[in-house]
Each structure stands twice: as structure tokens, then as C-alpha cells.
Tab-separated table of C-alpha atoms in Angstrom:
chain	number	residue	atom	x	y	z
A	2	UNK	CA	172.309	132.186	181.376
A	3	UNK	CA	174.389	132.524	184.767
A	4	UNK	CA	177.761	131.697	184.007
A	5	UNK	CA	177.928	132.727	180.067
A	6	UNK	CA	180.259	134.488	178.577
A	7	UNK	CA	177.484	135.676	176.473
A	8	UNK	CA	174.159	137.694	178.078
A	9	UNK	CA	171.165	138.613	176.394
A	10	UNK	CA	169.005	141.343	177.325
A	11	UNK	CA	165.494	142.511	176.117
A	12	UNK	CA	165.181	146.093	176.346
A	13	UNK	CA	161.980	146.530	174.673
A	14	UNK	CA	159.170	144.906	172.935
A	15	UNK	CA	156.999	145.808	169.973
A	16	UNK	CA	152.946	146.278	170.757
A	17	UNK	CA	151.784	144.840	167.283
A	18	UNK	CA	154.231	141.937	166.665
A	19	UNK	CA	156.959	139.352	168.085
A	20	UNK	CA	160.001	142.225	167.406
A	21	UNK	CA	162.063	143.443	170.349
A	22	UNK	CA	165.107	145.227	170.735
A	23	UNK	CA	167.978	143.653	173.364
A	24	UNK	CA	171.458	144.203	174.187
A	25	UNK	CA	173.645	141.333	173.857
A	26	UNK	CA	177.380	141.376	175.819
A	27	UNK	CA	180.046	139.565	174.563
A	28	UNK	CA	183.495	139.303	175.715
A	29	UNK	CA	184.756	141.967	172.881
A	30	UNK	CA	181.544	144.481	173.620
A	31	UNK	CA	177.982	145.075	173.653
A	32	UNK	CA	176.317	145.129	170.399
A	33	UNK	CA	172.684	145.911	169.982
A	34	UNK	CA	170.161	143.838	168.510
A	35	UNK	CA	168.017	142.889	165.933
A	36	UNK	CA	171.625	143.255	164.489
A	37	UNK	CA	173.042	141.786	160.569
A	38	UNK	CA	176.404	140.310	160.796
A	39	UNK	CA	178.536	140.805	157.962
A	40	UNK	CA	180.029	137.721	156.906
A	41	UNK	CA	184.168	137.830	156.918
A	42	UNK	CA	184.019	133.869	155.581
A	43	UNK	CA	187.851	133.522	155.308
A	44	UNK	CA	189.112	136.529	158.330
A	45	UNK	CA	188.024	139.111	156.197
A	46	UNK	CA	185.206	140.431	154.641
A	47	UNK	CA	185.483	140.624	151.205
A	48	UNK	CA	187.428	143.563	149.917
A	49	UNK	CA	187.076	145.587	153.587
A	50	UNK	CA	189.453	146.404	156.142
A	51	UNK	CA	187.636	145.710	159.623
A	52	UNK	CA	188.295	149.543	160.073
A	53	UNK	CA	186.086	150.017	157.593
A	54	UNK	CA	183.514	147.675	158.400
A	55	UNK	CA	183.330	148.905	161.749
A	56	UNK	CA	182.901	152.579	160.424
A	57	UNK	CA	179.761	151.892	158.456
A	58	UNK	CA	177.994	150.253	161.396
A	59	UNK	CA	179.172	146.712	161.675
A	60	UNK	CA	179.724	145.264	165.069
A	61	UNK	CA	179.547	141.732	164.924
A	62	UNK	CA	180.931	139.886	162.023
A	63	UNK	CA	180.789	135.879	161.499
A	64	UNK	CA	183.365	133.620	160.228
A	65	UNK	CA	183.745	130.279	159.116
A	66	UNK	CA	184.820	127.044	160.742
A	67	UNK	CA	185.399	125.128	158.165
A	68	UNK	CA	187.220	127.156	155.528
A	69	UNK	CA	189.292	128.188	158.434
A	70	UNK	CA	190.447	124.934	159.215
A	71	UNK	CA	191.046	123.910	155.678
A	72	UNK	CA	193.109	127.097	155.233
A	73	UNK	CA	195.275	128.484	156.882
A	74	UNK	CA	194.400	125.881	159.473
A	75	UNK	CA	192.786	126.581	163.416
A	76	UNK	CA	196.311	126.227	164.619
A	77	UNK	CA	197.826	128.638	162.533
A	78	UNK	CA	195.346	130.948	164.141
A	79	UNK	CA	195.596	130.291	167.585
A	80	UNK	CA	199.493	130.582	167.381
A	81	UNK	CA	198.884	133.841	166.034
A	82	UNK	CA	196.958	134.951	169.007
A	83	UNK	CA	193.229	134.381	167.818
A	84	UNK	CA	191.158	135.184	165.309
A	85	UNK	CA	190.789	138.636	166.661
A	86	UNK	CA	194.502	139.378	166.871
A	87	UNK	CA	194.935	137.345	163.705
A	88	UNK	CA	192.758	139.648	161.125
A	89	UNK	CA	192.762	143.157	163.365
A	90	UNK	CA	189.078	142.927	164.388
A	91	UNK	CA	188.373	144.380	167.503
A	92	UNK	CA	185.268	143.369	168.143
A	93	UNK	CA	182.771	140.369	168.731
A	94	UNK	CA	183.152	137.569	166.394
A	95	UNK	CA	180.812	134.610	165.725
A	96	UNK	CA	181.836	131.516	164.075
A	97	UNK	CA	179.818	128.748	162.483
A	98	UNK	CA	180.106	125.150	163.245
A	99	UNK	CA	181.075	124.294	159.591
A	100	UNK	CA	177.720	121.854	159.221
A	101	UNK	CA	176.470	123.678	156.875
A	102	UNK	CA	179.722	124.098	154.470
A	103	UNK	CA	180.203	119.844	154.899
A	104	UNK	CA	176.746	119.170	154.616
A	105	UNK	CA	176.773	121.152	150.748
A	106	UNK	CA	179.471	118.813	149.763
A	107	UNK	CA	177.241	116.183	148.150
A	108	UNK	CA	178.852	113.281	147.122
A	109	UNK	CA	182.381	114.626	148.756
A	110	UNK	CA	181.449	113.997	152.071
A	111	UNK	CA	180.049	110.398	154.148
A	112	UNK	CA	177.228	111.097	157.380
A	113	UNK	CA	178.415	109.015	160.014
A	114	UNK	CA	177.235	108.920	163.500
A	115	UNK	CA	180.547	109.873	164.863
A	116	UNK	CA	180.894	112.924	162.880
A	117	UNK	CA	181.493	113.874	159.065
A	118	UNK	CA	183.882	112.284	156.688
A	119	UNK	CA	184.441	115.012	153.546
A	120	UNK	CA	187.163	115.741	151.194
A	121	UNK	CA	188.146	119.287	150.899
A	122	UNK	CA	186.786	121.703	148.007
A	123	UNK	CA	190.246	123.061	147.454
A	124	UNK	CA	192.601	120.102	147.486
A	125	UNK	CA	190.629	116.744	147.486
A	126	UNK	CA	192.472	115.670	150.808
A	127	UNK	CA	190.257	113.909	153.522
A	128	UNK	CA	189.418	115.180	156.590
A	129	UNK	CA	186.721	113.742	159.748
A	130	UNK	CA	184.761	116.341	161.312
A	131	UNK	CA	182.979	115.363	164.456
A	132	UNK	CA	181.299	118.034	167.317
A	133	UNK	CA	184.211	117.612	169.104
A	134	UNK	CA	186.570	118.581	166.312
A	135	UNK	CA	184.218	121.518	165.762
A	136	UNK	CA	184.302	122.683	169.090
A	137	UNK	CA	188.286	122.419	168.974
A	138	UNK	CA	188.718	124.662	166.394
A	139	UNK	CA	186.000	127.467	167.442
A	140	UNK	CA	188.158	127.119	170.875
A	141	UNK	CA	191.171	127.349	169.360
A	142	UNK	CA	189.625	129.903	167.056
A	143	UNK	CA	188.532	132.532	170.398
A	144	UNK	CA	185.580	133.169	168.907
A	145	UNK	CA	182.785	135.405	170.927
A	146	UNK	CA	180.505	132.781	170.051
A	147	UNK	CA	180.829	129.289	168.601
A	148	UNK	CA	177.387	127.339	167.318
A	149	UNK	CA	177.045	123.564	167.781
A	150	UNK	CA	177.679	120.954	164.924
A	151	UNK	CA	174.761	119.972	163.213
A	152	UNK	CA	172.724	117.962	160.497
A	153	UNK	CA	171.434	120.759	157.741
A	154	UNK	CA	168.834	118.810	155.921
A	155	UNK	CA	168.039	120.051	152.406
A	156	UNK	CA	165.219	121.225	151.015
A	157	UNK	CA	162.767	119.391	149.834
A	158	UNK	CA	163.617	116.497	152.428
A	159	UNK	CA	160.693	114.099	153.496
A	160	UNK	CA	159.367	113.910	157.089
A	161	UNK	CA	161.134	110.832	157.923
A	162	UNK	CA	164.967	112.368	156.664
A	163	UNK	CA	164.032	115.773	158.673
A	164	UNK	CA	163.198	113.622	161.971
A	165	UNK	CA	166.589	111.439	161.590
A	166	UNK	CA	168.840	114.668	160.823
A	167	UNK	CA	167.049	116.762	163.846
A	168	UNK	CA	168.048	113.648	166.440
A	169	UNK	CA	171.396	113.787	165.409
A	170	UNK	CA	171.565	117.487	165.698
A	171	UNK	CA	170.550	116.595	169.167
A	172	UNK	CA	172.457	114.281	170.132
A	173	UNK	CA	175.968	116.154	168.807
A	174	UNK	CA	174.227	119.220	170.732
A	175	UNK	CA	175.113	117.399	173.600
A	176	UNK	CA	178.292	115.986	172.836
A	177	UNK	CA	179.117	119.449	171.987
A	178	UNK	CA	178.012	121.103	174.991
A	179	UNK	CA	180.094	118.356	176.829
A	180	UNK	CA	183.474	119.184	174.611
A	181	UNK	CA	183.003	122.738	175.364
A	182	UNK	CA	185.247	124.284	177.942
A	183	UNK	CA	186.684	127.994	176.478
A	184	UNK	CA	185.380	129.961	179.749
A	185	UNK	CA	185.089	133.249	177.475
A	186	UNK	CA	182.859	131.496	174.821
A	187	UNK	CA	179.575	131.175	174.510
A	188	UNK	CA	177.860	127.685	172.986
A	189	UNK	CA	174.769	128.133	170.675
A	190	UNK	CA	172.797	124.994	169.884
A	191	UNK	CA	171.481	125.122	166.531
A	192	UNK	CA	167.078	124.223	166.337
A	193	UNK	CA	166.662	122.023	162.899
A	194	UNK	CA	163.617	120.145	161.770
A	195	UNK	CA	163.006	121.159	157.945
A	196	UNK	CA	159.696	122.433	157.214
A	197	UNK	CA	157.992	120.206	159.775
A	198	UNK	CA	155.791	121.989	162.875
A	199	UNK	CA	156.232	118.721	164.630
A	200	UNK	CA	159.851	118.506	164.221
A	201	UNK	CA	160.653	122.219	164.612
A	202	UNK	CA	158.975	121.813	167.751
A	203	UNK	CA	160.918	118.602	169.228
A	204	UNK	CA	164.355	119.818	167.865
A	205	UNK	CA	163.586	123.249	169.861
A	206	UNK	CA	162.754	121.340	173.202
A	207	UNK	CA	165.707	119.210	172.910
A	208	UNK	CA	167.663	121.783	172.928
A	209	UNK	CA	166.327	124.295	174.667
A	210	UNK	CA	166.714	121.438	177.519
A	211	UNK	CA	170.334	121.339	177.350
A	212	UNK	CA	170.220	125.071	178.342
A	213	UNK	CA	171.887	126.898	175.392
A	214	UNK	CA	172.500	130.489	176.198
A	215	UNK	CA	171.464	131.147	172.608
A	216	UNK	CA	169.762	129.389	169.863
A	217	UNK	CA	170.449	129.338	166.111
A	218	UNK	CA	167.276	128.472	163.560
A	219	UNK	CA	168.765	126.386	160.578
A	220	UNK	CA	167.701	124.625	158.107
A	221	UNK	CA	166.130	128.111	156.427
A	222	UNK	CA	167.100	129.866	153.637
A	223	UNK	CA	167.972	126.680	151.977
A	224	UNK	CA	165.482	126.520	149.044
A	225	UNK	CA	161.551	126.937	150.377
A	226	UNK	CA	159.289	129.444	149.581
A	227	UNK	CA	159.677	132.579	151.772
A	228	UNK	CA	155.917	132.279	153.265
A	229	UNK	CA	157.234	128.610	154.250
A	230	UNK	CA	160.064	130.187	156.407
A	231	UNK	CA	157.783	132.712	157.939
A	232	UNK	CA	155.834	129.758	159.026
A	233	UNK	CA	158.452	128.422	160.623
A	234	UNK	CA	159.737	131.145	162.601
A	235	UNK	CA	156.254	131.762	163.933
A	236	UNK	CA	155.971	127.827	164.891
A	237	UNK	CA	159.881	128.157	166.831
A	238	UNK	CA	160.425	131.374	168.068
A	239	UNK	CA	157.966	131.188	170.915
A	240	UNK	CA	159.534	128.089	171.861
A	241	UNK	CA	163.241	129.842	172.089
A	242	UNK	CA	163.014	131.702	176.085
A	243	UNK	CA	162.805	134.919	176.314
A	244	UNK	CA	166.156	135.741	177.848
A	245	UNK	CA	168.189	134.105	174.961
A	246	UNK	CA	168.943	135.439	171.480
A	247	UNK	CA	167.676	133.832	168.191
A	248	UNK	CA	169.470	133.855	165.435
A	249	UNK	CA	168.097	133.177	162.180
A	250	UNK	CA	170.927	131.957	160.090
A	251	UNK	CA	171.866	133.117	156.623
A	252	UNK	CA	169.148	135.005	155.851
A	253	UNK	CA	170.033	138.789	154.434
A	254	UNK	CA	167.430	139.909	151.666
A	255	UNK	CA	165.891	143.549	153.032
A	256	UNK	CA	162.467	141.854	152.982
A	257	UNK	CA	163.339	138.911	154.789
A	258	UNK	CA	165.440	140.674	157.616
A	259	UNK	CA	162.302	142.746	158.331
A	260	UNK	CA	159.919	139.658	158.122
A	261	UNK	CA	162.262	137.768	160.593
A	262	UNK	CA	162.654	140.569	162.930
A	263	UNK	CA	158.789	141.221	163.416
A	264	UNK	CA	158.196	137.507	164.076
A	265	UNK	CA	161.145	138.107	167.062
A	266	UNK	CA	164.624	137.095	165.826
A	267	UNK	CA	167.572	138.922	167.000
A	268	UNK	CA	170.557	137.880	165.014
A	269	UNK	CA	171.092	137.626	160.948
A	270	UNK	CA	174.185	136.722	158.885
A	271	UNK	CA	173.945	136.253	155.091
A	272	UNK	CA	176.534	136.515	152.449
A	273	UNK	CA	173.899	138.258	149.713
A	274	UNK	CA	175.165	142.011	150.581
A	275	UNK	CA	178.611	141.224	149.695
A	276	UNK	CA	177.938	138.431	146.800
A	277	UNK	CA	175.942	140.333	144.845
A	278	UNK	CA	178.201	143.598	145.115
A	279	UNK	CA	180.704	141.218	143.236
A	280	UNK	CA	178.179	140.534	140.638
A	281	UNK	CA	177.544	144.412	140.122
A	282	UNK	CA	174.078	144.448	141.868
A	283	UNK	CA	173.217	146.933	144.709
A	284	UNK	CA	170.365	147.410	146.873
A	285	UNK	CA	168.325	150.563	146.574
A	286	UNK	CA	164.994	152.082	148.769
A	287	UNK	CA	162.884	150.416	145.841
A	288	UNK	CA	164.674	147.232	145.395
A	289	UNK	CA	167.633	145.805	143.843
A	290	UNK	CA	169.650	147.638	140.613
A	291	UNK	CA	171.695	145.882	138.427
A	292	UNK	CA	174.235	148.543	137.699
A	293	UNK	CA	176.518	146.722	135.403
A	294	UNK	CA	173.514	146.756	133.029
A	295	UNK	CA	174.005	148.988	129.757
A	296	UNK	CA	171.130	151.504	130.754
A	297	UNK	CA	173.543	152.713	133.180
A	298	UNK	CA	175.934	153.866	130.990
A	299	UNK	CA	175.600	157.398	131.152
A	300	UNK	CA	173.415	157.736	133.980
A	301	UNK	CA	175.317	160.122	136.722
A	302	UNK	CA	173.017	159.685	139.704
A	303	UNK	CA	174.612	157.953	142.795
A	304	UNK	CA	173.825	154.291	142.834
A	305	UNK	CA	170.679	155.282	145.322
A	306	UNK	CA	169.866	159.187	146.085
A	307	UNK	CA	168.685	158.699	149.860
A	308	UNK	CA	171.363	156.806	150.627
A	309	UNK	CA	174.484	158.621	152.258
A	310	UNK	CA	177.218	155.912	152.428
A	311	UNK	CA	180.842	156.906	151.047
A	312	UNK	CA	179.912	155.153	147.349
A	313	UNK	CA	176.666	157.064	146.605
A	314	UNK	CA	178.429	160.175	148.403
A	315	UNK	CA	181.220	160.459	146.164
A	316	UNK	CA	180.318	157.939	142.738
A	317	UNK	CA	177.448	157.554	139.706
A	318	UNK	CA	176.381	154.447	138.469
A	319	UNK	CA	178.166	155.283	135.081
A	320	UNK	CA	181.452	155.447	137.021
A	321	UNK	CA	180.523	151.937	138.744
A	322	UNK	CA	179.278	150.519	136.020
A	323	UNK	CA	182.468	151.223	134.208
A	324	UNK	CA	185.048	149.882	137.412
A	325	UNK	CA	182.886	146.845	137.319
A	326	UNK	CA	183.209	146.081	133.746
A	327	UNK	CA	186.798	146.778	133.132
A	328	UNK	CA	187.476	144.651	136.390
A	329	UNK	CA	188.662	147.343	138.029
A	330	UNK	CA	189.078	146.345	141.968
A	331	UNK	CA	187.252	149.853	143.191
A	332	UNK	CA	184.123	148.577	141.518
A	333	UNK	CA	183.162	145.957	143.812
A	334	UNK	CA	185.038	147.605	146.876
A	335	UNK	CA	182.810	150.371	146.190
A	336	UNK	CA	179.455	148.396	145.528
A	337	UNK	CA	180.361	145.900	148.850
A	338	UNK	CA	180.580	149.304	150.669
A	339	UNK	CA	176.964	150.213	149.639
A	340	UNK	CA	175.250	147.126	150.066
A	341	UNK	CA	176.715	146.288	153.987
A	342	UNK	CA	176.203	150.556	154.596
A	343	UNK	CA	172.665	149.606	153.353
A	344	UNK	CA	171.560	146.259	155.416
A	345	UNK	CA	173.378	148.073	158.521
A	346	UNK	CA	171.422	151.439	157.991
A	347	UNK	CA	168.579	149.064	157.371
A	348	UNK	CA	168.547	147.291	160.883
A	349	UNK	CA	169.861	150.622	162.878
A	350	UNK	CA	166.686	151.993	161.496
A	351	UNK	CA	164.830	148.955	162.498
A	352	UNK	CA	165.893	149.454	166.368
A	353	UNK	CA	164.826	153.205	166.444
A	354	UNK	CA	161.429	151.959	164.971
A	355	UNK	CA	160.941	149.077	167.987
A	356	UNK	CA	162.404	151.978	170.252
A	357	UNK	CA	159.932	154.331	169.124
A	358	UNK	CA	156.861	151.904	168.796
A	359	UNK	CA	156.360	152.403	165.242
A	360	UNK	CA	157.824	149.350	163.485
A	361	UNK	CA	155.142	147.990	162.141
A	362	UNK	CA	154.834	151.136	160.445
A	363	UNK	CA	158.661	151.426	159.302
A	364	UNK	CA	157.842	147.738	158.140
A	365	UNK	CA	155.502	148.662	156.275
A	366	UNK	CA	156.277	152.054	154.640
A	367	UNK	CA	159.832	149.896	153.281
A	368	UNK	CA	157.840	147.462	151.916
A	369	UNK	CA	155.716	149.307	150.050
A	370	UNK	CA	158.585	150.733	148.080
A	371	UNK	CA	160.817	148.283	148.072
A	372	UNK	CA	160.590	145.697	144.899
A	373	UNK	CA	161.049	142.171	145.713
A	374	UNK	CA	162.515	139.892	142.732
């Protein structure tokens, strides 16, 4: 990675599987890793200040390259001095490529091999967006790190669909890697292939050719059975070098960020924490709660009694429940606050397990309380 912006660093490995702990430096700081990013989709995370974000644990938050572009528009941004400047966050900042946004379009947007022809969600105009466009705007963006434009292919997809959207990941790797030229921001290819071993593993050597100093794994979290992504990660990850981080994108379920972790990845982002605090559902130590649900009514206990964030500190469920039905703002400022204090406690825990040679252990004493659904 000489001559990054970006340097990875494995600090220490776990005896009984693939986790590790690592230090990654950015230009805005050193953040420590397995780490979640919060996802601040539009500059901010949803109903947060970035002071407060940063107080319950967050370091490194993501944000998106196309809905960014669309509104208020990359050069907007840049005039205002960067995303940083522009939305008071202090720290590192990853953005997306956008792929994956254009890719859910359906039937408003055209593959070509040039790029991506779409029209916008929010106004029906029409737009192109090639890996040259999406390096411009991460550039003009100054994000920490930018990630290369790529084919998502859905889930199912046959073989032959997988193979053809992997090559052209490829190939605008490389025509991304040649657009890039922000000194102070770090490139990440992005490893696709569906839910192919053989295809997995050419998609990783492609790009692991062109010398990435860190590697996203897409094309997960898109539809297949959980086992099926495990199996996936197991087949890529040793093919990602050691000295780079690998981030596992949009994956942010308790279970699955330990699952991911012990099979070696180093990076998460997911917009569950903060989606389903809008919908009135929290996670808990035993699994998810549902706490605009009528049983909650008059139940006074804080939304999870081991947990210490400001919400379960100073609220009951009854008092949540009630914000959340009467639309009350504070409801889902307070539930987001809970579920990002949660995932964050949840992968600071994770590090002083790998640290103290006992995650496997912390893995699996979670796990076992921890209901699934």
C-alpha cells in the first residue's frame, strides 16, 4: 500500500478463526477495526448530530454517491469545502460508488458498457453515470475513501449473468483506478461474482491485481440465505492480502456482524440500526423488540436493562412506545440512539474479545442469547 492515503494494519489475530483486529489510518484519523459504519446516506445520519454520533462510539461514517449528486449536487459540496466541512463531521468518511443505488432502479435505469444511463428517483430527470463520473464526484466529494463503480448483480442471478456483471466490474475497476487522482483518497475496488466460488474467485484476482489498497465484498446481503453468504466470505477472504482491509458491504444484523468478523472482515456499513429505529424496533441482548407493540404499553423497564446508552439510561418502553405512536420526533431520535449505541458497543466489545483471545467465546456466549428472526 506505499503511497495510500489509506494504511491498514493487523494488530492481532484470533487462534480459533479468520478474526483480527487492525488499525486503519485515514487522512481524518485512525479508527480501529473490525469497526460498523453508521450510514449518514444524505450528510447526515438520520436524526443525529455528528457530535452525537461521535459520542456513542462512531468513527467512521459512510455516505452516498449517488443521492449526493442528485441532491444537493457534488458541486454544491465541494464549493462548500467538502463533505467534511459541509455536514460538521470531523472525522473519516467513506463514500459508495452509487452502483448499488443505480443498479436497484429496475426499469429506470439502461447497463451500457460506458457506464449507467438512469432517471432519478426524485424527479424523473436523466442522468449517465460512468466510473469516471463516479470517481469525479467522490473527488469532488473529499471523501477518506471512495469505492470503485461496479455491476451489483441480484440475487438469484444465473452463472452466466454473475460472470458478465463481475468482468465489467473489472474492467470499470480499472478505468476507475485510471480516473483516480485525489492524492488524500484512497480507491477500493469492489470483489463481485454472486454466489459463484468460481466467480468470487476470478473477480477477487482481477482485482486484487490492480493493487487496491482495500477491497469491498458486494453482491451480499442482497437476498440469499445467510449460510450462502458465510460461504462466500470463507471462499474470498483468503484471497483479499493480508495487509488490506475487507469490507463487507451492507451487512448490520448483530448475528451477521459477528459471523463476518470471525471469517476475517474488517469493515461493515448497513442501514438496519437506523431503519428499523424509524419503524419502532430496537435491538436488545436477546434479540430484536418491537416496542411500538401494545404489550408495551405500560411496561416501565428501559428498552434493554444491560444496556447503558442515553435512551435506556433515562426512558421506558411505555414512554417510547408512546413518542413513536403519536409521531413524536424524540421517539425515533431516541430509538436511532439505542440501536447505533448498540451495534457500536457490539463491535468495541468484539475488539477487546480478539484482544483478549476469547472471541470465539464472546461469539458464542451472544449468540446463545441473542434471538435471530
Amino acid at each position: 500500500m506505499a503511497g495510500s492515503s489509506v494504511q491498514f494494519k493487523e494488530l492481532k489475530r484470533d487462534t480459533k478463526s479468520a478474526a483480527r483486529r487492525g488499525e486503519l489510518k485515514t487522512p481524518h484519523g485512525v479508527v480501529e477495526t473490525p469497526i460498523f459504519m453508521p450510514v449518514g446516506t444524505q450528510a447526515t445520519v438520520k436524526t443525529m448530530t455528528p457530535e452525537e454520533v461521535r459520542e456513542i462510539g462512531g468513527r467512521l461514517i459512510l455516505s452516498n454517491t449517488y443521492h449526493l449528486y442528485l441532491r444537493p449536487g457534488h458541486r454544491l459540496i465541494a464549493e462548500a469545502g467538502g463533505l467534511h466541512r459541509f455536514m460538521n463531521w470531523h472525522g473519516p468518511i467513506l463514500t459508495d460508488s452509487g452502483g448499488f443505488q443505480v443498479f436497484s432502479l429496475g426499469p429506470l435505469r439502461k447497463i451500457e458498457e460506458e457506464g449507467v444511463r438512469f432517471r432519478s428517483h426524485i424527479d424523473g430527470s436523466e442522468h449517465f453515470m460512468s466510473p469516471e463520473k463516479a470517481v469525479e464526484i467522490q473527488e469532488a466529494l473529499g471523501s477518506d475513501i471512495a469505492m470503485a463503480f461496479d455491476e451489483c448483480a441480484p440475487y438469484p442471478c444465473d452463472h452466466s449473468y454473475a460472470l458478465e456483471a463481475l468482468e465489467r466490474t473489472s474492467r470499470w475497476a480499472e478505468r476507475c483506478k485510471r480516473a483516480s487522482c485525489k492524492e488524500d483518497q484512497a480507491l477500493f475496488g469492489i470483489i463481485q461474482g454472486g454466489v459463484y466460488r468460481d466467480l468470487r474467485e476470478k473477480s477477487a484476482s482481477d482485482l486484487v491485481a490492480l493493487d487496491f489498497p482495500g477491497y469491498g465484498i458486494g453482491g451480499l446481503s442482497v437476498g440469499e440465505p445467510k449460510e450462502l453468504m458465510y460461504e462466500m466470505l470463507e471462499y474470498t477472504i483468503p484471497l483479499i492480502p493480508n495487509d488490506r482491509p475487507r469490507y463487507l458491504m451492507g451487512v448490520g444484523s448483530p448475528d451477521c456482524l459477528l459471523e463476518g468478523v470471525a471469517r476475517g472482515v474488517d469493515m461493515f456499513d448497513c442501514v438496519l440500526p437506523t431503519r428499523i429505529a424509524r419503524n419502532g424496533t430496537v435491538f436488545t441482548q436477546h434479540g430484536k423488540l418491537v416496542v411500538r407493540n401494545a404489550e408495551y404499553a405500560r411496561d416501565f423497564s428501559p428498552l434493554d436493562p444491560d444496556c447503558d446508552c442515553y435512551t435506556c439510561r433515562n426512558y421506558t418502553r411505555a414512554y417510547l412506545r408512546h413518542l413513536i405512536k403519536a409521531n413524536e420526533i424524540l421517539g425515533v431520535r431516541l430509538t436511532t440512539i439505542h440501536n447505533l449505541y448498540f451495534i457500536l458497543k457490539l463491535m468495541h466489545n468484539i475488539r477487546v474479545a480478539i484482544d483478549q483471545g476469547r472471541f470465539t467465546d464472546y461469539k458464542k456466549e451472544f449468540l446463545s442469547r441473542f434471538t435471530i428472526n
